Amino acid sequence: MDILKQKFQKKAAELKAEVKEILREHGETVVENITLSQVYGGARNIQMMVWETSELDPMEGIRFRGYSIPELKKRLPKGPDGKEPLPEGLFWLMLVGEIPTEKEVHWLTEQWIQRCNIPEHVFKLLDLLPVTTHPMTQFIMGITALQSGSVFAHRYEDGMSKEEYWDAAYEDAMNLIARLPRLAAYIYRRSYHNGQHIAPNIHLDWGGNFAHMLGIPGSDFMNLIRLYLTIHADHEGGNASAHTVHLIGSTLSDPYLSFAGGMAALAGPLHGLANQEVIRWIFNMIDAIGTDRPTDDDIKEYVHTTIAAGKIVPGYGHAVLRKPDPRFIAQMEFAKQYIKDDPIVNVVWKIYELVPPILETMGKVKNPWPNVDAHSGALLVHYGMKEYDFYTVLFGVSRALGVMASTCWSRALGFPLERPKSMTTDWVKNFLAKTPKVASNS
Ligand code: CMX
């Protein structure tokens, strides 16, 4: 058994025993009451699942196993030039709760290189699609095609015991993560570079090799990809992509299929697709105004026009966060360190000053601050990746780290089929007829 799997097995057995004890003593304890507004309002804030790998605080933002992004930037092992953290280290941390050593991260990089081979039928399937097919559609189809190699599905068919689910899930998680950069780069090169593919470089780390296969040169772009893949990896369990992976996985559908489902959720404009929408919106604004150096008034007017047309301002707002997203700030700091006077980056920073007060005056937006998607496109455009339809695929490659580590935990802890209760409005009316009215706080 490999070193990471051994560590995970030990930790999982300990936590499983602990959870059993917690539930034996406190299983009937009520965690919180739920209001009708939450039921009709997208289940906001209802605590209804366990997700070990990260936790989101509305004011402070994401912590991965207790570590904030600035802490991770300091403590995780870094790429060859010692600048940006290696996403391999974050996966290790999320899976077993320990910051890995340089040696352990090196081992993981090697593992993913050994597991990165993609069967020919996957490329053949993608080649049948029109090159104009949205990259997220290609990504989901590619992942689904990879499912034929699912260790979990094959072992289940062979009569695997419940006690082994975590082991098969681990194998699929490791293989899938290893293969995603190659799959994503293949989609990028076939969609935008006439199918001129670039072979993997086995001497590079997971993120560095991904940047290399995308074909965008330079060590700064490699560093951007390392940081990007780290900060997008997980955002606790309730976000739409993570929750979808959790839900599908609970049916014992294998990790490939549950990840493909999660990617379909990520492809929505209120979630991960917002990263392409942000840059499309900025390009449209620049076209409408006629310059990539718009004034404050130009931008304000464009924001008002967007809102007046009944549209959202992409990259702003969040279902949980109530402060600027630390993932936005991390990208802003990257730009300050690596990039000088880039027009699109400057526009993103001006929008950051101008949009929150406008959203606040609307009186209904709970969080007027930027989220992760408000900045990422400007950095990619700077390094030459202007094909914004591809951006959500990058997000998806990163998100695999968190949702796959969590899938291992879900199978190790033996989580059952997820099946919350729904209700009809008739049920609600009957219930209200019998229930004393609670004063509204608005
Ligand atoms: N621009 C305009 N209106 C906005 C807004 C924005 N950026 N953010 C919220 N609102 C509106 C909502 O549409 C809602 O309006 P209605 O009452 O008319 O339906 C109202 O403000 C209240 O919404 P909220 O409670 O503040 O936000 P939600 O939790 O419902 O939704 C989110 C959160 C992210 C979907 C929303 O803020 C939004 O649409 N943002 C823009 C899209 C975006 O950037 N998504 C990416 C999020 C991060 C990620 O998952 O990748």
Short mmCIF file of C-alpha atoms and ligand atoms in Angstrom, two decimals:
data_model
loop_
_atom_site.label_atom_id
_atom_site.label_comp_id
_atom_site.label_asym_id
_atom_site.label_seq_id
_atom_site.Cartn_x
_atom_site.Cartn_y
_atom_site.Cartn_z
CA MET A 1 0.00 0.00 0.00
CA ASP A 2 1.41 3.45 -0.91
CA ILE A 3 2.49 5.92 1.79
CA LEU A 4 -0.41 8.36 1.37
CA LYS A 5 -3.00 5.59 1.30
CA GLN A 6 -1.53 4.07 4.47
CA LYS A 7 -1.69 7.41 6.23
CA PHE A 8 -5.28 7.97 5.05
CA GLN A 9 -6.37 4.49 6.15
CA LYS A 10 -5.07 5.12 9.67
CA LYS A 11 -6.63 8.60 9.98
CA ALA A 12 -9.93 7.41 8.52
CA ALA A 13 -10.19 4.45 10.89
CA GLU A 14 -9.57 6.80 13.86
CA LEU A 15 -12.14 9.38 12.76
CA LYS A 16 -14.71 6.73 11.89
CA ALA A 17 -14.50 5.37 15.43
CA GLU A 18 -14.73 8.90 16.84
CA VAL A 19 -17.80 9.76 14.73
CA LYS A 20 -19.46 6.51 15.79
CA GLU A 21 -18.96 7.51 19.41
CA ILE A 22 -20.23 11.09 18.80
CA LEU A 23 -23.38 9.76 17.16
CA ARG A 24 -23.91 7.15 19.87
CA GLU A 25 -23.90 9.85 22.54
CA HIS A 26 -25.31 12.85 20.67
CA GLY A 27 -27.07 11.50 17.59
CA GLU A 28 -30.40 13.07 18.58
CA THR A 29 -28.97 16.53 19.37
CA VAL A 30 -30.65 19.27 17.29
CA VAL A 31 -28.04 21.32 15.36
CA GLU A 32 -30.32 24.15 14.21
CA ASN A 33 -33.85 25.05 13.26
CA ILE A 34 -34.72 25.86 9.67
CA THR A 35 -36.90 28.71 8.42
CA LEU A 36 -39.26 28.67 5.47
CA SER A 37 -37.12 31.38 3.83
CA GLN A 38 -34.21 28.95 3.88
CA VAL A 39 -36.35 26.16 2.46
CA TYR A 40 -37.56 28.30 -0.45
CA GLY A 41 -34.27 30.18 -0.66
CA GLY A 42 -31.80 27.62 -1.96
CA ALA A 43 -31.15 25.96 1.43
CA ARG A 44 -28.80 28.82 2.43
CA ASN A 45 -26.84 28.09 5.56
CA ILE A 46 -28.62 24.81 6.39
CA GLN A 47 -25.97 22.56 7.91
CA MET A 48 -26.80 19.14 6.44
CA MET A 49 -23.60 17.36 5.50
CA VAL A 50 -20.08 16.70 6.73
CA TRP A 51 -17.12 17.87 4.64
CA GLU A 52 -13.72 17.37 6.23
CA THR A 53 -11.36 19.09 3.79
CA SER A 54 -12.18 22.79 4.22
CA GLU A 55 -14.47 25.23 6.01
CA LEU A 56 -15.84 28.58 4.87
CA ASP A 57 -16.28 31.48 7.27
CA PRO A 58 -18.49 34.31 5.90
CA MET A 59 -16.11 37.04 7.11
CA GLU A 60 -12.73 35.37 6.87
CA GLY A 61 -13.17 33.17 3.82
CA ILE A 62 -11.89 29.69 3.19
CA ARG A 63 -9.62 27.66 5.46
CA PHE A 64 -8.24 24.36 4.24
CA ARG A 65 -7.85 22.07 7.24
CA GLY A 66 -7.60 25.20 9.37
CA TYR A 67 -5.08 27.05 7.16
CA SER A 68 -5.95 30.33 5.41
CA ILE A 69 -4.63 31.05 1.91
CA PRO A 70 -1.80 33.36 3.16
CA GLU A 71 -0.78 30.64 5.64
CA LEU A 72 -0.79 28.01 2.90
CA LYS A 73 1.32 30.26 0.68
CA LYS A 74 3.94 30.30 3.41
CA ARG A 75 3.75 26.71 4.60
CA LEU A 76 3.10 24.44 1.60
CA PRO A 77 6.11 23.14 -0.35
CA LYS A 78 6.72 25.37 -3.38
CA GLY A 79 7.51 25.02 -7.08
CA PRO A 80 11.13 24.74 -8.29
CA ASP A 81 11.77 28.52 -8.06
CA GLY A 82 10.40 28.61 -4.51
CA LYS A 83 7.65 31.13 -5.27
CA GLU A 84 4.17 29.59 -5.42
CA PRO A 85 2.72 26.62 -3.50
CA LEU A 86 2.38 23.24 -5.17
CA PRO A 87 -1.26 22.07 -5.38
CA GLU A 88 -0.01 18.54 -4.71
CA GLY A 89 0.75 19.73 -1.18
CA LEU A 90 -2.79 21.01 -0.72
CA PHE A 91 -4.27 17.67 -1.82
CA TRP A 92 -2.06 15.90 0.73
CA LEU A 93 -3.16 18.35 3.42
CA MET A 94 -6.85 18.01 2.57
CA LEU A 95 -6.69 14.22 2.47
CA VAL A 96 -4.75 13.53 5.68
CA GLY A 97 -4.78 16.84 7.54
CA GLU A 98 -0.99 17.31 7.60
CA ILE A 99 1.28 19.74 5.75
CA PRO A 100 3.48 17.43 3.68
CA THR A 101 7.26 17.51 3.55
CA GLU A 102 9.13 18.31 0.32
CA LYS A 103 9.85 14.61 -0.06
CA GLU A 104 6.19 13.64 0.34
CA VAL A 105 5.09 16.21 -2.24
CA HIS A 106 7.77 14.99 -4.62
CA TRP A 107 6.43 11.47 -4.16
CA LEU A 108 2.89 12.66 -5.00
CA THR A 109 4.08 14.46 -8.14
CA GLU A 110 5.75 11.20 -9.24
CA GLN A 111 2.57 9.24 -8.50
CA TRP A 112 0.48 11.54 -10.66
CA ILE A 113 3.01 11.35 -13.49
CA GLN A 114 2.82 7.56 -13.38
CA ARG A 115 -0.98 7.64 -13.41
CA CYS A 116 -1.53 10.34 -16.06
CA ASN A 117 -2.01 8.16 -19.12
CA ILE A 118 -5.29 8.72 -21.00
CA PRO A 119 -6.73 5.87 -23.09
CA GLU A 120 -6.91 6.58 -26.81
CA HIS A 121 -10.73 6.25 -26.95
CA VAL A 122 -11.09 9.43 -24.87
CA PHE A 123 -9.19 11.51 -27.43
CA LYS A 124 -11.08 9.83 -30.28
CA LEU A 125 -14.40 10.69 -28.67
CA LEU A 126 -13.38 14.33 -28.23
CA ASP A 127 -12.17 14.49 -31.83
CA LEU A 128 -15.68 13.61 -33.01
CA LEU A 129 -17.08 16.79 -31.47
CA PRO A 130 -17.18 20.10 -33.35
CA VAL A 131 -14.24 22.23 -32.14
CA THR A 132 -16.78 24.90 -31.22
CA THR A 133 -18.31 22.62 -28.54
CA HIS A 134 -18.04 24.45 -25.22
CA PRO A 135 -14.87 23.29 -23.41
CA MET A 136 -16.90 22.39 -20.29
CA THR A 137 -19.07 20.07 -22.38
CA GLN A 138 -15.91 18.47 -23.80
CA PHE A 139 -14.43 18.24 -20.30
CA ILE A 140 -17.51 16.48 -18.90
CA MET A 141 -17.59 14.09 -21.88
CA GLY A 142 -13.87 13.37 -21.47
CA ILE A 143 -14.28 12.62 -17.76
CA THR A 144 -17.27 10.39 -18.47
CA ALA A 145 -15.27 8.55 -21.15
CA LEU A 146 -12.46 7.98 -18.62
CA GLN A 147 -15.00 6.25 -16.38
CA SER A 148 -14.47 2.98 -18.25
CA GLY A 149 -11.29 2.69 -16.16
CA SER A 150 -12.98 3.25 -12.80
CA VAL A 151 -11.44 1.00 -10.17
CA PHE A 152 -14.47 1.63 -7.94
CA ALA A 153 -17.00 0.58 -10.61
CA HIS A 154 -15.06 -2.55 -11.56
CA ARG A 155 -14.48 -3.64 -7.98
CA TYR A 156 -18.11 -2.98 -7.10
CA GLU A 157 -19.17 -5.23 -9.95
CA ASP A 158 -16.80 -7.90 -8.63
CA GLY A 159 -18.52 -7.81 -5.23
CA MET A 160 -16.34 -5.38 -3.24
CA SER A 161 -17.05 -5.23 0.51
CA LYS A 162 -18.24 -1.91 2.05
CA GLU A 163 -14.99 -1.85 4.03
CA GLU A 164 -13.04 -1.43 0.76
CA TYR A 165 -15.01 1.47 -0.75
CA TRP A 166 -12.49 4.04 0.49
CA ASP A 167 -9.61 2.12 -1.07
CA ALA A 168 -11.24 1.99 -4.52
CA ALA A 169 -12.31 5.64 -4.22
CA TYR A 170 -8.70 6.60 -3.40
CA GLU A 171 -7.42 4.80 -6.52
CA ASP A 172 -9.98 6.58 -8.72
CA ALA A 173 -9.29 9.95 -7.08
CA MET A 174 -5.54 9.64 -7.68
CA ASN A 175 -5.95 8.44 -11.29
CA LEU A 176 -8.55 11.06 -12.16
CA ILE A 177 -6.55 13.98 -10.71
CA ALA A 178 -3.41 12.72 -12.49
CA ARG A 179 -5.22 12.66 -15.84
CA LEU A 180 -7.19 15.92 -15.72
CA PRO A 181 -4.41 18.34 -16.80
CA ARG A 182 -3.74 16.20 -19.87
CA LEU A 183 -7.45 16.03 -20.70
CA ALA A 184 -7.94 19.77 -20.18
CA ALA A 185 -4.85 20.68 -22.21
CA TYR A 186 -6.03 18.39 -25.02
CA ILE A 187 -9.37 20.25 -25.11
CA TYR A 188 -7.60 23.63 -25.10
CA ARG A 189 -5.23 22.74 -27.93
CA ARG A 190 -7.92 21.11 -30.10
CA SER A 191 -10.33 24.01 -29.56
CA TYR A 192 -7.96 26.93 -30.10
CA HIS A 193 -4.63 25.69 -31.53
CA ASN A 194 -5.61 23.52 -34.50
CA GLY A 195 -5.10 20.33 -32.52
CA GLN A 196 -1.35 20.92 -32.16
CA HIS A 197 -0.93 19.00 -28.92
CA ILE A 198 2.02 19.19 -26.57
CA ALA A 199 3.33 16.01 -24.93
CA PRO A 200 3.57 15.97 -21.12
CA ASN A 201 6.96 16.78 -19.56
CA ILE A 202 7.53 14.15 -16.89
CA HIS A 203 10.16 16.30 -15.17
CA LEU A 204 7.62 18.95 -14.18
CA ASP A 205 5.22 19.14 -11.24
CA TRP A 206 1.45 18.69 -11.75
CA GLY A 207 0.70 22.40 -12.25
CA GLY A 208 3.93 23.15 -14.14
CA ASN A 209 3.25 20.30 -16.56
CA PHE A 210 -0.32 21.54 -17.07
CA ALA A 211 0.97 25.02 -17.97
CA HIS A 212 3.51 23.40 -20.32
CA MET A 213 0.83 21.30 -22.10
CA LEU A 214 -1.41 24.35 -22.51
CA GLY A 215 1.47 25.81 -24.51
CA ILE A 216 1.72 29.18 -22.79
CA PRO A 217 5.40 29.88 -22.19
CA GLY A 218 7.19 31.30 -19.17
CA SER A 219 7.85 30.48 -15.55
CA ASP A 220 5.44 33.22 -14.39
CA PHE A 221 2.53 31.49 -16.13
CA MET A 222 3.56 28.21 -14.48
CA ASN A 223 3.49 30.01 -11.15
CA LEU A 224 0.06 31.46 -11.91
CA ILE A 225 -1.26 27.98 -12.68
CA ARG A 226 0.26 26.57 -9.45
CA LEU A 227 -1.43 29.31 -7.43
CA TYR A 228 -4.69 29.07 -9.40
CA LEU A 229 -4.91 25.29 -8.90
CA THR A 230 -4.28 25.77 -5.18
CA ILE A 231 -6.79 28.51 -4.40
CA HIS A 232 -9.71 27.07 -6.43
CA ALA A 233 -9.38 23.56 -4.97
CA ASP A 234 -12.12 23.52 -2.34
CA HIS A 235 -14.75 25.79 -0.78
CA GLU A 236 -16.36 23.50 1.79
CA GLY A 237 -19.16 21.12 0.85
CA GLY A 238 -22.26 23.24 0.23
CA ASN A 239 -21.27 24.93 -3.02
CA ALA A 240 -23.07 23.54 -6.05
CA SER A 241 -20.19 21.55 -7.61
CA ALA A 242 -18.95 20.04 -4.35
CA HIS A 243 -22.44 19.25 -3.16
CA THR A 244 -23.26 17.59 -6.50
CA VAL A 245 -20.18 15.37 -6.24
CA HIS A 246 -21.19 14.52 -2.66
CA LEU A 247 -24.79 13.71 -3.64
CA ILE A 248 -23.93 11.59 -6.67
CA GLY A 249 -21.15 9.81 -4.77
CA SER A 250 -23.63 8.90 -2.04
CA THR A 251 -25.46 6.65 -4.53
CA LEU A 252 -22.12 4.79 -4.93
CA SER A 253 -21.89 6.07 -8.46
CA ASP A 254 -18.12 6.04 -8.98
CA PRO A 255 -15.81 9.07 -8.55
CA TYR A 256 -15.57 9.71 -12.32
CA LEU A 257 -19.34 9.99 -12.72
CA SER A 258 -19.80 12.03 -9.56
CA PHE A 259 -17.01 14.38 -10.64
CA ALA A 260 -18.57 14.74 -14.13
CA GLY A 261 -21.86 15.71 -12.42
CA GLY A 262 -20.03 18.22 -10.25
CA MET A 263 -18.51 19.76 -13.37
CA ALA A 264 -21.98 20.18 -14.88
CA ALA A 265 -22.86 22.21 -11.77
CA LEU A 266 -19.63 24.21 -12.03
CA ALA A 267 -20.57 25.08 -15.63
CA GLY A 268 -23.44 27.32 -14.47
CA PRO A 269 -22.97 31.12 -14.69
CA LEU A 270 -23.91 31.64 -11.04
CA HIS A 271 -21.04 29.30 -10.08
CA GLY A 272 -17.78 28.50 -11.90
CA LEU A 273 -18.79 29.77 -15.34
CA ALA A 274 -18.77 33.23 -13.77
CA ASN A 275 -15.01 33.34 -14.49
CA GLN A 276 -15.67 33.40 -18.25
CA GLU A 277 -18.64 35.73 -17.80
CA VAL A 278 -16.52 38.29 -15.95
CA ILE A 279 -14.03 38.65 -18.75
CA ARG A 280 -16.71 38.57 -21.43
CA TRP A 281 -18.49 41.38 -19.55
CA ILE A 282 -15.25 43.38 -19.30
CA PHE A 283 -14.46 42.90 -23.01
CA ASN A 284 -18.03 43.94 -23.90
CA MET A 285 -17.64 47.02 -21.70
CA ILE A 286 -14.35 47.94 -23.36
CA ASP A 287 -15.97 47.50 -26.79
CA ALA A 288 -18.97 49.61 -25.79
CA ILE A 289 -16.81 52.39 -24.31
CA GLY A 290 -14.17 52.17 -27.04
CA THR A 291 -11.06 52.06 -24.83
CA ASP A 292 -9.33 49.60 -22.48
CA ARG A 293 -8.62 52.54 -20.15
CA PRO A 294 -12.17 53.50 -19.13
CA THR A 295 -12.79 56.31 -16.65
CA ASP A 296 -14.58 55.72 -13.35
CA ASP A 297 -17.72 57.30 -14.79
CA ASP A 298 -17.58 55.03 -17.86
CA ILE A 299 -17.44 51.96 -15.64
CA LYS A 300 -20.18 53.16 -13.29
CA GLU A 301 -22.47 53.87 -16.21
CA TYR A 302 -21.83 50.41 -17.68
CA VAL A 303 -22.56 48.76 -14.31
CA HIS A 304 -25.84 50.68 -14.01
CA THR A 305 -26.79 49.68 -17.56
CA THR A 306 -26.10 46.01 -16.74
CA ILE A 307 -28.27 46.14 -13.62
CA ALA A 308 -31.04 48.12 -15.35
CA ALA A 309 -31.19 45.40 -18.01
CA GLY A 310 -32.06 42.91 -15.24
CA LYS A 311 -28.64 41.23 -15.40
CA ILE A 312 -26.14 40.42 -12.66
CA VAL A 313 -22.66 41.89 -12.36
CA PRO A 314 -20.54 38.74 -12.75
CA GLY A 315 -17.79 38.06 -10.21
CA TYR A 316 -19.59 39.96 -7.43
CA GLY A 317 -21.67 38.55 -4.59
CA HIS A 318 -21.60 35.22 -2.81
CA ALA A 319 -24.04 32.87 -1.14
CA VAL A 320 -21.87 32.60 2.01
CA LEU A 321 -19.08 35.21 1.97
CA ARG A 322 -19.73 38.69 3.38
CA LYS A 323 -16.28 40.22 2.73
CA PRO A 324 -13.92 40.36 -0.27
CA ASP A 325 -12.98 36.79 -1.15
CA PRO A 326 -9.41 35.97 0.01
CA ARG A 327 -9.02 34.09 -3.28
CA PHE A 328 -9.63 37.41 -5.08
CA ILE A 329 -7.06 39.09 -2.82
CA ALA A 330 -4.49 36.33 -3.45
CA GLN A 331 -4.83 36.91 -7.20
CA MET A 332 -4.58 40.67 -6.73
CA GLU A 333 -1.35 40.18 -4.80
CA PHE A 334 -0.04 37.89 -7.53
CA ALA A 335 -0.75 40.63 -10.09
CA LYS A 336 1.01 43.25 -7.94
CA GLN A 337 4.07 41.01 -7.66
CA TYR A 338 4.32 39.71 -11.23
CA ILE A 339 2.52 42.17 -13.52
CA LYS A 340 3.13 45.86 -14.18
CA ASP A 341 0.47 48.19 -15.59
CA ASP A 342 -1.75 45.77 -17.49
CA PRO A 343 -4.92 47.48 -18.79
CA ILE A 344 -7.33 44.61 -18.04
CA VAL A 345 -5.87 44.05 -14.57
CA ASN A 346 -6.23 47.80 -13.94
CA VAL A 347 -9.89 47.64 -15.06
CA VAL A 348 -10.48 44.74 -12.61
CA TRP A 349 -9.03 46.85 -9.79
CA LYS A 350 -11.14 49.87 -10.73
CA ILE A 351 -14.25 47.67 -10.80
CA TYR A 352 -13.29 46.48 -7.30
CA GLU A 353 -13.43 50.12 -6.12
CA LEU A 354 -16.59 51.07 -8.00
CA VAL A 355 -18.96 48.09 -7.99
CA PRO A 356 -19.46 47.37 -4.24
CA PRO A 357 -21.00 50.79 -3.46
CA ILE A 358 -23.36 50.43 -6.43
CA LEU A 359 -24.46 46.93 -5.39
CA GLU A 360 -24.93 48.20 -1.83
CA THR A 361 -27.34 50.90 -3.00
CA MET A 362 -29.52 48.18 -4.58
CA GLY A 363 -30.44 47.27 -1.01
CA LYS A 364 -30.89 43.56 -1.62
CA VAL A 365 -27.44 42.20 -2.49
CA LYS A 366 -26.17 40.51 0.68
CA ASN A 367 -22.51 40.58 -0.33
CA PRO A 368 -21.36 43.43 -2.62
CA TRP A 369 -17.74 42.20 -2.67
CA PRO A 370 -15.79 40.39 -5.40
CA ASN A 371 -15.54 36.60 -5.42
CA VAL A 372 -12.76 34.40 -6.84
CA ASP A 373 -14.03 34.75 -10.42
CA ALA A 374 -13.71 38.55 -10.52
CA HIS A 375 -9.93 38.43 -10.98
CA SER A 376 -8.82 35.17 -12.57
CA GLY A 377 -9.61 36.05 -16.21
CA ALA A 378 -7.52 39.22 -16.20
CA LEU A 379 -4.44 37.24 -15.14
CA LEU A 380 -5.00 34.63 -17.84
CA VAL A 381 -5.53 37.29 -20.51
CA HIS A 382 -2.28 38.93 -19.42
CA TYR A 383 -0.32 35.76 -20.18
CA GLY A 384 -2.04 35.28 -23.53
CA MET A 385 -4.91 32.92 -22.68
CA LYS A 386 -7.72 35.02 -24.11
CA GLU A 387 -10.11 32.15 -24.90
CA TYR A 388 -12.39 32.77 -21.96
CA ASP A 389 -14.77 29.89 -22.77
CA PHE A 390 -11.98 27.66 -21.46
CA TYR A 391 -11.59 29.27 -18.04
CA THR A 392 -14.10 27.12 -16.16
CA VAL A 393 -12.14 24.01 -17.19
CA LEU A 394 -9.15 25.39 -15.27
CA PHE A 395 -11.42 25.87 -12.26
CA GLY A 396 -12.65 22.29 -12.69
CA VAL A 397 -9.15 20.78 -12.76
CA SER A 398 -8.43 22.52 -9.47
CA ARG A 399 -11.78 21.66 -7.89
CA ALA A 400 -11.00 17.96 -8.39
CA LEU A 401 -8.44 18.18 -5.57
CA GLY A 402 -11.00 19.09 -2.92
CA VAL A 403 -13.95 17.06 -4.09
CA MET A 404 -11.88 13.93 -4.68
CA ALA A 405 -10.18 14.17 -1.27
CA SER A 406 -13.67 14.57 0.21
CA THR A 407 -15.01 11.63 -1.78
CA CYS A 408 -12.33 9.46 -0.16
CA TRP A 409 -13.55 10.65 3.24
CA SER A 410 -17.22 10.09 2.37
CA ARG A 411 -16.55 6.47 1.43
CA ALA A 412 -14.20 5.91 4.39
CA LEU A 413 -16.75 7.26 6.88
CA GLY A 414 -19.48 5.17 5.26
CA PHE A 415 -21.83 8.06 4.53
CA PRO A 416 -25.22 6.73 3.42
CA LEU A 417 -27.35 7.65 0.42
CA GLU A 418 -28.18 11.36 0.65
CA ARG A 419 -31.93 11.85 0.71
CA PRO A 420 -33.27 15.08 2.26
CA LYS A 421 -37.03 15.67 2.48
CA SER A 422 -38.92 17.96 0.14
CA MET A 423 -42.35 19.54 0.65
CA THR A 424 -45.14 21.00 -1.45
CA THR A 425 -46.58 24.50 -1.01
CA ASP A 426 -49.89 22.83 -0.03
CA TRP A 427 -48.01 21.12 2.80
CA VAL A 428 -46.55 24.50 3.79
CA LYS A 429 -50.03 26.13 3.83
CA ASN A 430 -51.49 23.34 5.97
CA PHE A 431 -48.51 23.51 8.30
CA LEU A 432 -48.87 27.31 8.65
CA ALA A 433 -52.57 27.00 9.40
CA LYS A 434 -51.62 24.99 12.49
CA THR A 435 -48.50 26.99 13.49
CA PRO A 436 -48.37 30.31 15.40
CA LYS A 437 -46.94 33.18 13.28
CA VAL A 438 -43.29 34.18 13.89
CA ALA A 439 -42.66 37.95 13.55
CA SER A 440 -40.72 38.82 10.38
CA ASN A 441 -37.42 40.69 10.96
CA SER A 442 -37.74 42.83 7.79
N1 CMX B 1 -25.22 41.63 -9.46
C1 CMX B 1 -26.53 41.97 -9.43
N2 CMX B 1 -27.41 41.46 -8.56
C2 CMX B 1 -26.95 40.61 -7.64
C3 CMX B 1 -25.61 40.23 -7.57
C4 CMX B 1 -24.72 40.76 -8.53
N3 CMX B 1 -23.42 40.42 -8.59
N4 CMX B 1 -25.44 39.37 -6.54
C5 CMX B 1 -26.67 39.20 -6.00
N5 CMX B 1 -27.58 39.92 -6.67
C6 CMX B 1 -29.03 39.96 -6.45
C7 CMX B 1 -29.58 38.54 -6.62
O1 CMX B 1 -29.73 38.22 -8.01
C8 CMX B 1 -30.86 38.62 -5.84
O2 CMX B 1 -31.82 39.33 -6.63
P1 CMX B 1 -33.37 38.91 -6.64
O3 CMX B 1 -33.82 39.03 -5.21
O4 CMX B 1 -33.98 39.90 -7.57
O5 CMX B 1 -33.42 37.50 -7.13
C9 CMX B 1 -30.47 39.54 -4.67
O6 CMX B 1 -29.33 40.28 -5.12
C10 CMX B 1 -30.10 38.77 -3.41
O7 CMX B 1 -29.08 37.85 -3.72
P2 CMX B 1 -28.03 37.41 -2.59
O8 CMX B 1 -28.82 36.78 -1.48
O9 CMX B 1 -27.14 38.52 -2.26
O10 CMX B 1 -27.15 36.33 -3.36
P3 CMX B 1 -27.44 34.78 -3.55
O11 CMX B 1 -26.91 34.04 -2.38
O12 CMX B 1 -28.85 34.51 -3.94
O13 CMX B 1 -26.55 34.46 -4.85
C11 CMX B 1 -24.65 34.60 -6.23
C12 CMX B 1 -25.15 34.42 -4.81
C13 CMX B 1 -23.16 34.32 -6.25
C14 CMX B 1 -25.34 33.59 -7.14
C15 CMX B 1 -24.95 36.05 -6.69
O14 CMX B 1 -24.27 36.95 -5.86
C16 CMX B 1 -24.58 36.31 -8.13
O15 CMX B 1 -25.40 36.02 -9.02
N6 CMX B 1 -23.33 36.80 -8.41
C17 CMX B 1 -22.85 36.98 -9.76
C18 CMX B 1 -22.44 35.62 -10.34
C19 CMX B 1 -21.12 35.15 -9.75
O16 CMX B 1 -20.15 35.88 -9.67
N7 CMX B 1 -21.07 33.86 -9.37
C20 CMX B 1 -19.83 33.24 -8.89
C21 CMX B 1 -19.85 32.91 -7.39
C22 CMX B 1 -18.57 32.22 -6.97
C23 CMX B 1 -18.47 30.83 -7.53
O17 CMX B 1 -19.29 29.98 -7.18
O18 CMX B 1 -17.60 30.58 -8.37
#
